[in-house]
XYZ file of C-alpha atoms in Angstrom:
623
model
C 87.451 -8.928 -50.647
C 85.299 -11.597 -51.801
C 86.538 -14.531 -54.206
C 86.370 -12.963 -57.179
C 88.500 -9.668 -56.738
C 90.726 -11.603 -54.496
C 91.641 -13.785 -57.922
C 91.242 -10.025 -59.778
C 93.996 -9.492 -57.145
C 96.228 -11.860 -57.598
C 96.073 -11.297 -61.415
C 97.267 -8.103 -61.133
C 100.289 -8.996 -59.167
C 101.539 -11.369 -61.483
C 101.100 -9.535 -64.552
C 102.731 -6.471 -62.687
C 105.257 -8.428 -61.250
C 105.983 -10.017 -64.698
C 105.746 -6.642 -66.836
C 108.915 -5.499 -64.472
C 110.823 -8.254 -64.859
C 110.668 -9.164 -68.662
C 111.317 -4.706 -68.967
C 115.049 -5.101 -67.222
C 115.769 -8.594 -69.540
C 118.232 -8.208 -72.319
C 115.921 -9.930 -74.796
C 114.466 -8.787 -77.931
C 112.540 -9.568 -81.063
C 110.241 -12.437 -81.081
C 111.287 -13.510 -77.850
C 110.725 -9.849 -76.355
C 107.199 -10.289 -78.015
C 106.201 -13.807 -76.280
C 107.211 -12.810 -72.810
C 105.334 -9.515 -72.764
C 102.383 -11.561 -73.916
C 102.260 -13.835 -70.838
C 101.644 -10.718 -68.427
C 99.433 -9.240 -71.284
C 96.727 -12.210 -71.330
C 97.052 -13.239 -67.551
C 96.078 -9.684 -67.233
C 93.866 -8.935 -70.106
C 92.217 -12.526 -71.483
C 88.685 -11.329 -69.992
C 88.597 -7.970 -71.771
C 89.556 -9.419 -75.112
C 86.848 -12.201 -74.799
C 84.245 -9.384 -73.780
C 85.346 -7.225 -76.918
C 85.035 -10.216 -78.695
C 81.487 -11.194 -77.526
C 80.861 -7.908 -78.253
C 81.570 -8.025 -82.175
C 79.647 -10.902 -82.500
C 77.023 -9.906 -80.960
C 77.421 -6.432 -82.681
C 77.636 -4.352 -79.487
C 80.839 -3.271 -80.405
C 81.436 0.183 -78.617
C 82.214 -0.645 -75.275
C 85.215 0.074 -72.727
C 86.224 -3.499 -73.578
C 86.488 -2.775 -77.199
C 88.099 0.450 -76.505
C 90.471 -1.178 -73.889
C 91.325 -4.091 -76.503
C 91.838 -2.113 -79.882
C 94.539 0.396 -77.729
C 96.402 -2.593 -76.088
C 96.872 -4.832 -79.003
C 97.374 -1.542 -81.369
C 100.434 -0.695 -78.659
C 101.824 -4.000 -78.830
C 101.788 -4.479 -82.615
C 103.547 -0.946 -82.608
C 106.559 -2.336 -80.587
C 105.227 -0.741 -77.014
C 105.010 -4.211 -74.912
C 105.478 -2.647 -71.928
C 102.876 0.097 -72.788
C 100.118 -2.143 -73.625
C 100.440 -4.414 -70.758
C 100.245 -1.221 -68.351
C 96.993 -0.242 -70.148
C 95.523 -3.830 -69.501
C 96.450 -3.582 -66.110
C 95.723 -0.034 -64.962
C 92.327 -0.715 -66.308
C 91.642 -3.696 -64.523
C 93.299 -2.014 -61.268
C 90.192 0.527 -61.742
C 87.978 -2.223 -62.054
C 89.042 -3.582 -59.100
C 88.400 -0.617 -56.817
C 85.048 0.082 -58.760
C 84.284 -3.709 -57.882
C 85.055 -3.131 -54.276
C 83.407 0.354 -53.801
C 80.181 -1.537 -55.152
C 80.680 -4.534 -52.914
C 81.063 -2.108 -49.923
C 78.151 -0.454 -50.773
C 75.779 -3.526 -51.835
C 77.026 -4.825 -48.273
C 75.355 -2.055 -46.043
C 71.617 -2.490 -48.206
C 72.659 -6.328 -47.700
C 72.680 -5.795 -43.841
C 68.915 -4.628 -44.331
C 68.215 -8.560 -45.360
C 68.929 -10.033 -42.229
C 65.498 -8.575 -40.988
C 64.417 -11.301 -42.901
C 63.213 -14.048 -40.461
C 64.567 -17.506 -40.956
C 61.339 -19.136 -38.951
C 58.268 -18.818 -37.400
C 57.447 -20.967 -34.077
C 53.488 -22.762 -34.700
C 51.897 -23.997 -31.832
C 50.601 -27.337 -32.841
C 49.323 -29.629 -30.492
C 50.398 -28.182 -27.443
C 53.891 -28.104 -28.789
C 56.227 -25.080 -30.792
C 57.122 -26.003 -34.744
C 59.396 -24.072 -36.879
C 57.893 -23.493 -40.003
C 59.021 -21.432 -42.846
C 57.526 -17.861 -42.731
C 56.527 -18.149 -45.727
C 53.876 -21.418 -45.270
C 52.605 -19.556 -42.212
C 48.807 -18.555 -43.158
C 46.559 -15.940 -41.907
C 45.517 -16.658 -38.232
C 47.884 -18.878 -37.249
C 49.426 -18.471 -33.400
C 52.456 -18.137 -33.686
C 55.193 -17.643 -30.120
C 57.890 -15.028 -30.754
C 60.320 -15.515 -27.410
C 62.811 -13.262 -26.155
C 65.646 -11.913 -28.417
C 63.918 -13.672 -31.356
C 62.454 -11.456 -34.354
C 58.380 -11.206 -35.533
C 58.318 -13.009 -37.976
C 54.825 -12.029 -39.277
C 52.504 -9.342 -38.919
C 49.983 -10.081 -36.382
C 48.219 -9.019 -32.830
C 49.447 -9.915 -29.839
C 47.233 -12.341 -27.774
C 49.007 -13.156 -24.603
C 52.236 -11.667 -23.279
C 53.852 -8.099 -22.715
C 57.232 -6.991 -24.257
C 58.789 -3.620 -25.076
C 60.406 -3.642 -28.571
C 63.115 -1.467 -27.429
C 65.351 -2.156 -30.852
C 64.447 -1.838 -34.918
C 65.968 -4.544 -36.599
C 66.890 -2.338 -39.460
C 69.209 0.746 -37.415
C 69.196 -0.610 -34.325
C 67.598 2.438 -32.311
C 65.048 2.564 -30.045
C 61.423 2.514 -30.741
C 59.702 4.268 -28.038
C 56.663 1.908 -27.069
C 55.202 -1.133 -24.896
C 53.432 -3.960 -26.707
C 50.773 -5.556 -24.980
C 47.656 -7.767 -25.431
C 45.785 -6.353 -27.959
C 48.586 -4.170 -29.921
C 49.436 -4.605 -33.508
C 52.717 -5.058 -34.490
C 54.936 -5.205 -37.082
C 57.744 -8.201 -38.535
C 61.154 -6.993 -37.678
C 61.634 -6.130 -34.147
C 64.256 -7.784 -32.269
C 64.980 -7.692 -28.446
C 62.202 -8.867 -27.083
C 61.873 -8.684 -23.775
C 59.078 -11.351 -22.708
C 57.756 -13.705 -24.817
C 54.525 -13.520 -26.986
C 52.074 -14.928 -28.686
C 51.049 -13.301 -31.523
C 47.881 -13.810 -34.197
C 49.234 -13.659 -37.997
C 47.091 -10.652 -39.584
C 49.023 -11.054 -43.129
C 50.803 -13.386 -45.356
C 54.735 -13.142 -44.875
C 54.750 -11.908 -48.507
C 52.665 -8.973 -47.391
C 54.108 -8.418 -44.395
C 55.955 -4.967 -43.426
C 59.679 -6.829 -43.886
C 58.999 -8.358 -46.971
C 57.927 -4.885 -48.037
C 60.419 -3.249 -46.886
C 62.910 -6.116 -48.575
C 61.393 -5.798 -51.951
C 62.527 -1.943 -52.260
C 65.540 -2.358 -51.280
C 66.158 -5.561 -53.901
C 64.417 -2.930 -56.585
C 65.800 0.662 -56.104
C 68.754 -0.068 -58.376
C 66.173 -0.179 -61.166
C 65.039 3.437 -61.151
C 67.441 5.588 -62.823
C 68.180 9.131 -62.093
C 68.013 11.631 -64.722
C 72.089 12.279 -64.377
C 72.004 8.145 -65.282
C 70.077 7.989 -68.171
C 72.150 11.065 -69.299
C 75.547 9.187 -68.859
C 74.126 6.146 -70.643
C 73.221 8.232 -73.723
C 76.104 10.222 -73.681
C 78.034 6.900 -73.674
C 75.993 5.023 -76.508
C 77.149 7.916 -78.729
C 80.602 9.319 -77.371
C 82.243 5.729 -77.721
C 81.142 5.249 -81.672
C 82.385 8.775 -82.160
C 85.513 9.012 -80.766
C 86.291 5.578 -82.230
C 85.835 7.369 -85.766
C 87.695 10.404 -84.389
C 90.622 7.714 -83.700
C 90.655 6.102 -87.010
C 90.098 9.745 -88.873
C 92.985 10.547 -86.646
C 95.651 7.342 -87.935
C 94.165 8.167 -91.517
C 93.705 11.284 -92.110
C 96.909 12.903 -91.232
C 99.602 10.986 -93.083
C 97.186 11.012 -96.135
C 97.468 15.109 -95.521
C 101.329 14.910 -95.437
C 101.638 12.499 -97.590
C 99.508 13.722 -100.968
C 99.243 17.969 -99.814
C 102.701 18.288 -98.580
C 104.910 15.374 -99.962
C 106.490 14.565 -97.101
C 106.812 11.183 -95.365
C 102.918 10.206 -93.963
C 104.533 8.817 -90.697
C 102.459 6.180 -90.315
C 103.341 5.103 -86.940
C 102.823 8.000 -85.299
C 100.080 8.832 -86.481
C 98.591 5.221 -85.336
C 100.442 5.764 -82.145
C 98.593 9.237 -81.477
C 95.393 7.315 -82.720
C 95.551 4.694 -80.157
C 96.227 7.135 -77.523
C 93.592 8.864 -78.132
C 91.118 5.643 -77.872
C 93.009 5.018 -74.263
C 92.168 8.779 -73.635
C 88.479 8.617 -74.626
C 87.348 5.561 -72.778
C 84.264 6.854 -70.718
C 85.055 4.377 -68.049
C 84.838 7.467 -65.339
C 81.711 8.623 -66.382
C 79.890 5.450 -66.520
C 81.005 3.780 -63.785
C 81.587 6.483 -60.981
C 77.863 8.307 -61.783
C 75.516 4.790 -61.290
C 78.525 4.037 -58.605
C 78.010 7.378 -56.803
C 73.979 6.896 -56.248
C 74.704 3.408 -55.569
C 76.808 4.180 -52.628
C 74.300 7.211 -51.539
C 71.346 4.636 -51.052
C 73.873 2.391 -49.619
C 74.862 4.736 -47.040
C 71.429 6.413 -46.706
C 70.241 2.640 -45.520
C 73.222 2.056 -43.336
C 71.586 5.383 -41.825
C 68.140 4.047 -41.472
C 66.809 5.766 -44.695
C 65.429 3.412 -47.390
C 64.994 5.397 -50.990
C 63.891 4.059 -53.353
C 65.764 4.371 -56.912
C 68.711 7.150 -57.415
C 65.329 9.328 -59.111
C 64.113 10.143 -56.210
C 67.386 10.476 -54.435
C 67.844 12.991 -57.143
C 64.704 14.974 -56.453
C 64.907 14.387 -52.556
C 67.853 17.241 -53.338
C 66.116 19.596 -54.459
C 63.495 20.027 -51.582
C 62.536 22.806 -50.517
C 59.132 23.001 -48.979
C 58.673 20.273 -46.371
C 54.899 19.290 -45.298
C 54.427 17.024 -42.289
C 51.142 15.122 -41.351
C 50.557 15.841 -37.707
C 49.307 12.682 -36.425
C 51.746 9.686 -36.122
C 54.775 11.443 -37.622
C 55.264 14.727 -35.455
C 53.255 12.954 -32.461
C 53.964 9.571 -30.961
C 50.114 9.119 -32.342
C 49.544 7.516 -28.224
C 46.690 9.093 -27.355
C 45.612 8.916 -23.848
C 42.771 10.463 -21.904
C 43.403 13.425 -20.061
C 39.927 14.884 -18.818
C 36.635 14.529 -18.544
C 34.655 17.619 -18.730
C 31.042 19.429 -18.363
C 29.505 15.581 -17.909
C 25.696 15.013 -16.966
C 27.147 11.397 -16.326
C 29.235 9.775 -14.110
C 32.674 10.072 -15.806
C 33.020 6.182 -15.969
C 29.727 5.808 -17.435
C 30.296 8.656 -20.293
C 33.852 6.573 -21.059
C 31.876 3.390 -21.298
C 29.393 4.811 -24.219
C 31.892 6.750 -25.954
C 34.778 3.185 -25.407
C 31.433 1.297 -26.974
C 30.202 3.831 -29.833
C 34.025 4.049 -31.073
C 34.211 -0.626 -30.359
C 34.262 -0.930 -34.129
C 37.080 1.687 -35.298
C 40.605 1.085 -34.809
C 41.944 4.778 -35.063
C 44.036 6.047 -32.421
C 41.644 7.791 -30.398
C 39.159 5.082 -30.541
C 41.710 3.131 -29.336
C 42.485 5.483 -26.242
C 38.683 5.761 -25.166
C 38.719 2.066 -24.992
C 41.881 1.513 -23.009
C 40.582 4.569 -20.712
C 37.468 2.642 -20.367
C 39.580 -0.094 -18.921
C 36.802 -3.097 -19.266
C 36.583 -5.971 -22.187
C 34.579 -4.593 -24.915
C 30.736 -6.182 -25.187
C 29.959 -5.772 -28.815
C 26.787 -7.475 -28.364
C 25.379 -4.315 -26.777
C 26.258 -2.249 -29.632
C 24.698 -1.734 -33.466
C 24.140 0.609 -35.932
C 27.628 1.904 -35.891
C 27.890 4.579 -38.496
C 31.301 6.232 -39.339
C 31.317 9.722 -40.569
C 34.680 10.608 -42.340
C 36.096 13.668 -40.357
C 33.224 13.753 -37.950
C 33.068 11.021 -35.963
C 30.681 8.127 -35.616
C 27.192 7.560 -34.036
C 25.950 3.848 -32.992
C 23.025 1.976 -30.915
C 24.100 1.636 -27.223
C 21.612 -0.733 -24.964
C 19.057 0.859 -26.684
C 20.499 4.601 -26.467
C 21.572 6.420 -29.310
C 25.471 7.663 -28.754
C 27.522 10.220 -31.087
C 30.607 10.332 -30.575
C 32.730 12.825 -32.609
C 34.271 16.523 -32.869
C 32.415 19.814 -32.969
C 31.482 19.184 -36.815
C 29.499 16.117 -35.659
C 27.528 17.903 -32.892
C 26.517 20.762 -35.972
C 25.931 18.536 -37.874
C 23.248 16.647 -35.968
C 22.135 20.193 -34.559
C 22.989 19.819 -30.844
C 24.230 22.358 -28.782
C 27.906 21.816 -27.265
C 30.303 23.537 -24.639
C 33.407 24.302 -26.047
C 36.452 23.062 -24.126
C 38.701 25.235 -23.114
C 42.245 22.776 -22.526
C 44.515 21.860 -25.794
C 43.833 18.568 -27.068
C 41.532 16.678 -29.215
C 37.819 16.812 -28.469
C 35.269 13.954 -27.951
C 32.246 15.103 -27.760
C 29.533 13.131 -26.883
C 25.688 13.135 -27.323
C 22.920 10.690 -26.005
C 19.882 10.445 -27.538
C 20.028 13.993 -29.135
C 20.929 15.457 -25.915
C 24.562 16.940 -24.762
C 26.166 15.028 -22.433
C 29.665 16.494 -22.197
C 33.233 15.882 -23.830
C 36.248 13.934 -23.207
C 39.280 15.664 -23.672
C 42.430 12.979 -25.388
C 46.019 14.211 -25.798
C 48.264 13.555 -28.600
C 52.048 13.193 -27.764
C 54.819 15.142 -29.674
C 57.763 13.123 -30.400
C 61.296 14.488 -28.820
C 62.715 15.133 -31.888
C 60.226 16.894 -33.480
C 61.159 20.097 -32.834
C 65.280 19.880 -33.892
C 63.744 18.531 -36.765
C 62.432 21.382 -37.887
C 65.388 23.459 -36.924
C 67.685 20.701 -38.797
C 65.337 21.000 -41.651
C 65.562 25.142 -41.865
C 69.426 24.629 -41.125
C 69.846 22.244 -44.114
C 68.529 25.192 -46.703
C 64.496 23.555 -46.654
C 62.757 27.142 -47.511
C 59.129 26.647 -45.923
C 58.246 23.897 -43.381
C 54.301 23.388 -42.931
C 51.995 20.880 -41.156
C 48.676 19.483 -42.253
C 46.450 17.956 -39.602
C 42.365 17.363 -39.022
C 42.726 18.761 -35.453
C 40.875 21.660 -34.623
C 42.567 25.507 -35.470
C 43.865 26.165 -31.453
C 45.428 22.194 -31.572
C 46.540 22.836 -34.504
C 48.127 26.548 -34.436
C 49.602 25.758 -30.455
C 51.263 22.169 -31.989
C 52.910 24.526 -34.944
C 54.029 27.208 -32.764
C 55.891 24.755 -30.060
C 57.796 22.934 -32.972
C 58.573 25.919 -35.454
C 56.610 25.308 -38.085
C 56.239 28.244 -41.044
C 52.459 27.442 -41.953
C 49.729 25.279 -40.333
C 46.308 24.120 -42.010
C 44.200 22.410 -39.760
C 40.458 20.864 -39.905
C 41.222 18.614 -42.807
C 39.807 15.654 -44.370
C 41.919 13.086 -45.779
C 40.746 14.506 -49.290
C 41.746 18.090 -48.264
C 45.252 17.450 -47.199
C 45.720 16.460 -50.866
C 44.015 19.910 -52.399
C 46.080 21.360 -50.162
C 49.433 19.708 -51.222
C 48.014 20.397 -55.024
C 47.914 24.472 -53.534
C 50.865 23.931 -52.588
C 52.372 22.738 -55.491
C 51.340 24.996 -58.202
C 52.514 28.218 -55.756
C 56.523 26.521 -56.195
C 58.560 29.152 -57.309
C 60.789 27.057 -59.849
C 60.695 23.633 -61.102
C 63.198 22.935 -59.199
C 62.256 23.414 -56.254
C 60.390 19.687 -54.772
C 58.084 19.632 -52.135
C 57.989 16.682 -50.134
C 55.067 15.391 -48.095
C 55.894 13.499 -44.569
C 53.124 11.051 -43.429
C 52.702 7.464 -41.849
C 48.853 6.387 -42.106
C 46.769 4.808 -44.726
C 45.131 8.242 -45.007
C 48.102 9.560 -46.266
C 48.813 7.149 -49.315
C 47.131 9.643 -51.720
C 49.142 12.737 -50.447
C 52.479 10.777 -50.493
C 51.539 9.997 -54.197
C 50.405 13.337 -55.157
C 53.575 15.132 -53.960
C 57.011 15.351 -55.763
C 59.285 13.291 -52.944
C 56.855 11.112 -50.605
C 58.315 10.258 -47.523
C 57.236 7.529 -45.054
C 57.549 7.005 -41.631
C 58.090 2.567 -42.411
C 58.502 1.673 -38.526
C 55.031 1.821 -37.534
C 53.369 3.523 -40.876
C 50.646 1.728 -42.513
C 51.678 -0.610 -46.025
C 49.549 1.756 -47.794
C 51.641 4.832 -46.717
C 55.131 3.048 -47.458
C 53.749 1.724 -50.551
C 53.040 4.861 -52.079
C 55.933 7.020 -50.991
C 59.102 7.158 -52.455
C 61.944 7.101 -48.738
C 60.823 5.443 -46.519
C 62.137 6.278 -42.395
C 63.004 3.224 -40.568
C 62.754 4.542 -36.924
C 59.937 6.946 -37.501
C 62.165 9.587 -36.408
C 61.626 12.876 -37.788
C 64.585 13.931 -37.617
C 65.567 11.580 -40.470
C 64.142 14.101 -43.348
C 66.483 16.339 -42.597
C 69.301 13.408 -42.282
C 67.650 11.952 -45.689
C 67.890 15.870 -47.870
C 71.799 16.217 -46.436
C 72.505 12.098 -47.669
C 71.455 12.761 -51.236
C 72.832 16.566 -51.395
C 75.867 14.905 -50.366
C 75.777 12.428 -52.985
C 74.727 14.827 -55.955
C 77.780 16.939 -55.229
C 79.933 13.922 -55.532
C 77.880 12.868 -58.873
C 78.415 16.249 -60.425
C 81.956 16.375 -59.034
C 82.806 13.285 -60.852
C 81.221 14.567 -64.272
C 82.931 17.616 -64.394
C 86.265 15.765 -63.229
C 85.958 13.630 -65.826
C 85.321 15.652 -69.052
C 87.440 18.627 -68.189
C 90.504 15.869 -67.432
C 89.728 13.912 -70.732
C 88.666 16.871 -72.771
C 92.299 18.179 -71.822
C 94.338 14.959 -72.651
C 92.217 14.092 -76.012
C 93.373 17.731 -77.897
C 97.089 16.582 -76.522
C 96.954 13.355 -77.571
C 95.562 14.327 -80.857
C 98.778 17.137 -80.778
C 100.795 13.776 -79.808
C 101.875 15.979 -76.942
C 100.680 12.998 -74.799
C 101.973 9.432 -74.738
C 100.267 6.644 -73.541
C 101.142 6.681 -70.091
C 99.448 9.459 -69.994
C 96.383 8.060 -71.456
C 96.548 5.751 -68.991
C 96.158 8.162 -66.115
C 93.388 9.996 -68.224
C 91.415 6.639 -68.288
C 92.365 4.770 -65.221
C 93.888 7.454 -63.320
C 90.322 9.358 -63.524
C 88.433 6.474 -62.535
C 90.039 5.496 -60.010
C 90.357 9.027 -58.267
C 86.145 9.163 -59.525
C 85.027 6.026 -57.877
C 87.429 7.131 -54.459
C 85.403 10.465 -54.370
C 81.630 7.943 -55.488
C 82.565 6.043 -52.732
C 82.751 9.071 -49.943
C 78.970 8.757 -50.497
C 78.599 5.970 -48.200
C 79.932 7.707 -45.206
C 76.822 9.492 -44.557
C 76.395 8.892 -40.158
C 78.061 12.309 -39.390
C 76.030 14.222 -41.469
């Protein structure tokens, strides 16, 4: 407990404490009145200056005013005891609604300690801690072991594994070296580094990655806003109801039938009813419930964004992956060379060269296959062609470098290779001079994922990638996949999501896309639940989606659909719970078949029991 409910706490064992003992004295009248007041405004002074604010500030239909009109009714009706145990049932709910959102708000809170507290600039020969945040682009800084990045940046000297994510603690399955990006938030590591700053802290992966979890309170689910309307015009109405209901009657009896109006009772009933009728349930356990799902859903190393999308993420039923970086490690290394009029090292060192300029994954694999520092002063002319590959001036040669579509396209004739993989083929001076065959590899848990995926209800599982049709189709058929579309451009990927989309049986029914580079931004966008893999994705890609996977696992999506199933049952558990239980207790109170204690378990009875069953939502690591 922090400070706050521990003096909430405290509160309530005084007034309860008090309430007993002023019930069993042998005191009455005035002086009956005065004690029951002391337990009544230890207890209820906060709620009655609330209402209060509330009337001046003409907000007046609120729990508080609801809360305060029922306790001081009871009292002025003779029921001390009564009204007290209103006041302090209610703020016994508040207390566990207080600590089921403190529990919750403490597992996103454990996200902020990725948050660095310095950064170590060498200056003059010597290590400074600076503030992240006055770090500029550039700068060296020296991460040492067990310390976190800081910063963004490219390692310069220095070798390390980062072998734990600051954010779930699991492995990340890579080396960084001399020459690797990385991202700020890794822990553990294992040698120290120096690393150049590539970004700003303030654009930096962790301060991304910060700022949604800071803002997805903000975006409302549809069940929310429905809860907050329903509230803005239940209260007014059942407040009329109540004073229809201490009117209404005794006027009936009074001028219809000629009996005795029975004022009291009729008040009584009236102020039962209010006790009844306080939404409390509703609009605390709903906002509560998808608080504690994206509470537990980060605990689990899934960031969402806003209780909207946790909403829609429950509906999925189509699932489309990006190949490249999300069901692959997206390591590419070289694994033949093949049909070469060169000497193999030679054909390495124009394709390593050609590709110097490009810092995709393959590129990246020809030049650590080439194994020599890169002399960019015997390259120019470098031309990228998007989904071809990319043609450049070698000492005086001209190289392309690029799949099959390149080789048509420049009209030269090419051997087909007959291994799985992704194929480089290369050209010199308009002439053939063989390929170089680069494998991709597929992450561990790729293939459960896809089980875990059809196992969790997900109708249709399909992968997108730009990788030739036998890759492609071999890749699909290892891991499970339903559908495959290979070949694509960056552009195609999101005509085929768009396909995709308008062949959905029911509205209903989300797709969500699954993707980690910069070339997936627009497909995350264009699809109804984008999902991000935030470890080693690009900013564009978490940007744009709308979860975000901490540990670039896969097997997370499948995790990430259960989490906010999970937590929709409990939201739509708690709605129904609510209403049928106060629909029940309003037609007896308005019978006067109910009293007030058992308004009090219709109010604070039913929130109580609905924030216990929001708060289940947190417990999401068995799943």
């Amino acid at each position: 407990m922090n400070k706050k409910q521990k003096k909430m706490f405290i509160r309530i064992l005084v007034a309860a404490a008090l309430m007993i003992l002023f019930s069993y004295l042998p005191v009455d009248g005035y002086l009956r009145f005065g004690l029951f007041m002391i337990p009544y405004l230890v207890i209820g002074y906060d709620i009655l200056k609330k209402a209060w604010k509330g009337i001046r500030n003409r907000q007046v239909f609120d729990e508080n005013f609801l809360m305060a009109v029922a306790t001081v009714g009871a009292i002025l009706l003779g029921d001390y005891s009564e009204g007290v145990a209103v006041m302090l049932f209610y703020q016994i709910g508040e207390l566990f609604q207080s600590y089921a959102v403190g529990k919750s708000r403490r597992n996103i809170s454990d996200l902020m300690d990725i948050r660095p507290d310095y950064a170590n600039v060498e200056r003059d020969g010597t290590l400074e801690k600076v503030d992240p945040d006055e770090v500029e682009i550039g700068t060296t800084i020296v991460v040492q072991p067990g310390e976190k990045v800081p910063i963004d940046g490219i390692i310069l000297e220095g070798k390390t594994s980062l072998n734990t994510s600051a954010l779930t603690g699991e492995s990340l399955p890579r080396d960084a070296a001399a020459g690797d990006e990385i991202i700020s938030g890794c822990i553990n590591m294992t040698g120290m580094i120096r690393v150049r700053t590539t970004k700003e802290f303030g654009e930096s992966t962790v301060s991304k990655i910060l700022e949604l979890v800071e803002n997805s309170s903000s975006r409302k689910s549809r069940s929310e806003n429905f809860i907050s309307k329903f509230a803005r015009y239940y209260t007014p109405a059942v407040c009329y109801g109540a004073v229809a209901l201490a009117i209404l009657p005794p006027l009936f009896r009074m001028l219809f039938m000629g009996l005795s109006p029975q004022w009291g009772d009729w008040i009584y009933r009236a102020l039962t009813f209010l006790v009844i009728s306080c939404p409390c349930a509703l609009v605390i356990s709903i906002p509560l419930s998808f608080f504690a799902g994206i509470g537990g859903a980060s605990n689990a190393g899934v960031l969402v964004k806003g209780s909207n999308y946790l909403e829609t993420l429950s509906q999925t039923k189509y699932v489309v992956f990006d190949k490249t970086g999300t069901m692959t490690k997206g390591v590419f290394e070289v694994s033949g060379v093949h049909h070469s009029s060169l000497a193999k090292e030679q054909l390495l060192e124009y394709a390593a060269l050609a590709e110097s300029a490009s810092s995709h994954p393959i590129s990246k694999s020809l030049q650590r296959a080439y194994g020599k520092p890169i002399d960019r002063s015997r390259v120019s002319d470098i031309e990228e062609i998007s989904g071809n590959g990319v043609t450049a001036n070698v000492d005086g040669k001209t190289i392309a470098a690029g799949n099959a579509k390149l080789m048509n396209r420049l009209g030269i004739a090419y051997k087909d290779c007959h291994h799985v993989g992704t194929v480089v083929h290369i050209a010199i001076d308009g002439q053939y001079a063989g390929h170089i065959l680069i494998s991709d590899i597929v992450k561990p848990t790729a293939k459960e994922a896809i089980q875990s995926l059809k196992k969790a209800g997900v109708a249709k599982t399909i992968m997108l990638t730009g990788d030739s049709k036998r890759v492609a189709e071999q890749v699909a058929a290892e891991l499970g996949f339903d559908e495959v579309y290979s070949e694509l451009l960056p552009a195609d990927k999101v005509a085929k999501v768009e396909e995709l989309l308008e062949k959905k049986k029911a509205k209903t029914e989300q797709l969500a896309f699954v993707g980690d580079g910069i070339n997936d931004a627009p497909v995350l966008s264009r699809a109804d639940i984008g999902i991000a893999m935030g470890a080693m994705g690009s900013d564009a890609a978490i940007e744009a989606a709308d979860v975000v996977l901490m540990d670039d696992d896969p097997l997370k999506v499948a995790k990430a659909i259960r989490i906010s199933r999970k937590c929709i049952r409990i939201v739509y558990q708690n709605i129904y719970f609510a209403i049928g239980i106060k629909a029940i207790c309003l037609i007896l109170g308005a019978l006067g078949i109910a009293n007030m204690w058992m308004a009090i378990f219709a109010d604070v009875g039913v929130m109580i029991l609905a924030v216990l069953n929001a708060i289940r939502a947190l417990f999401v690591k068995k799943l």
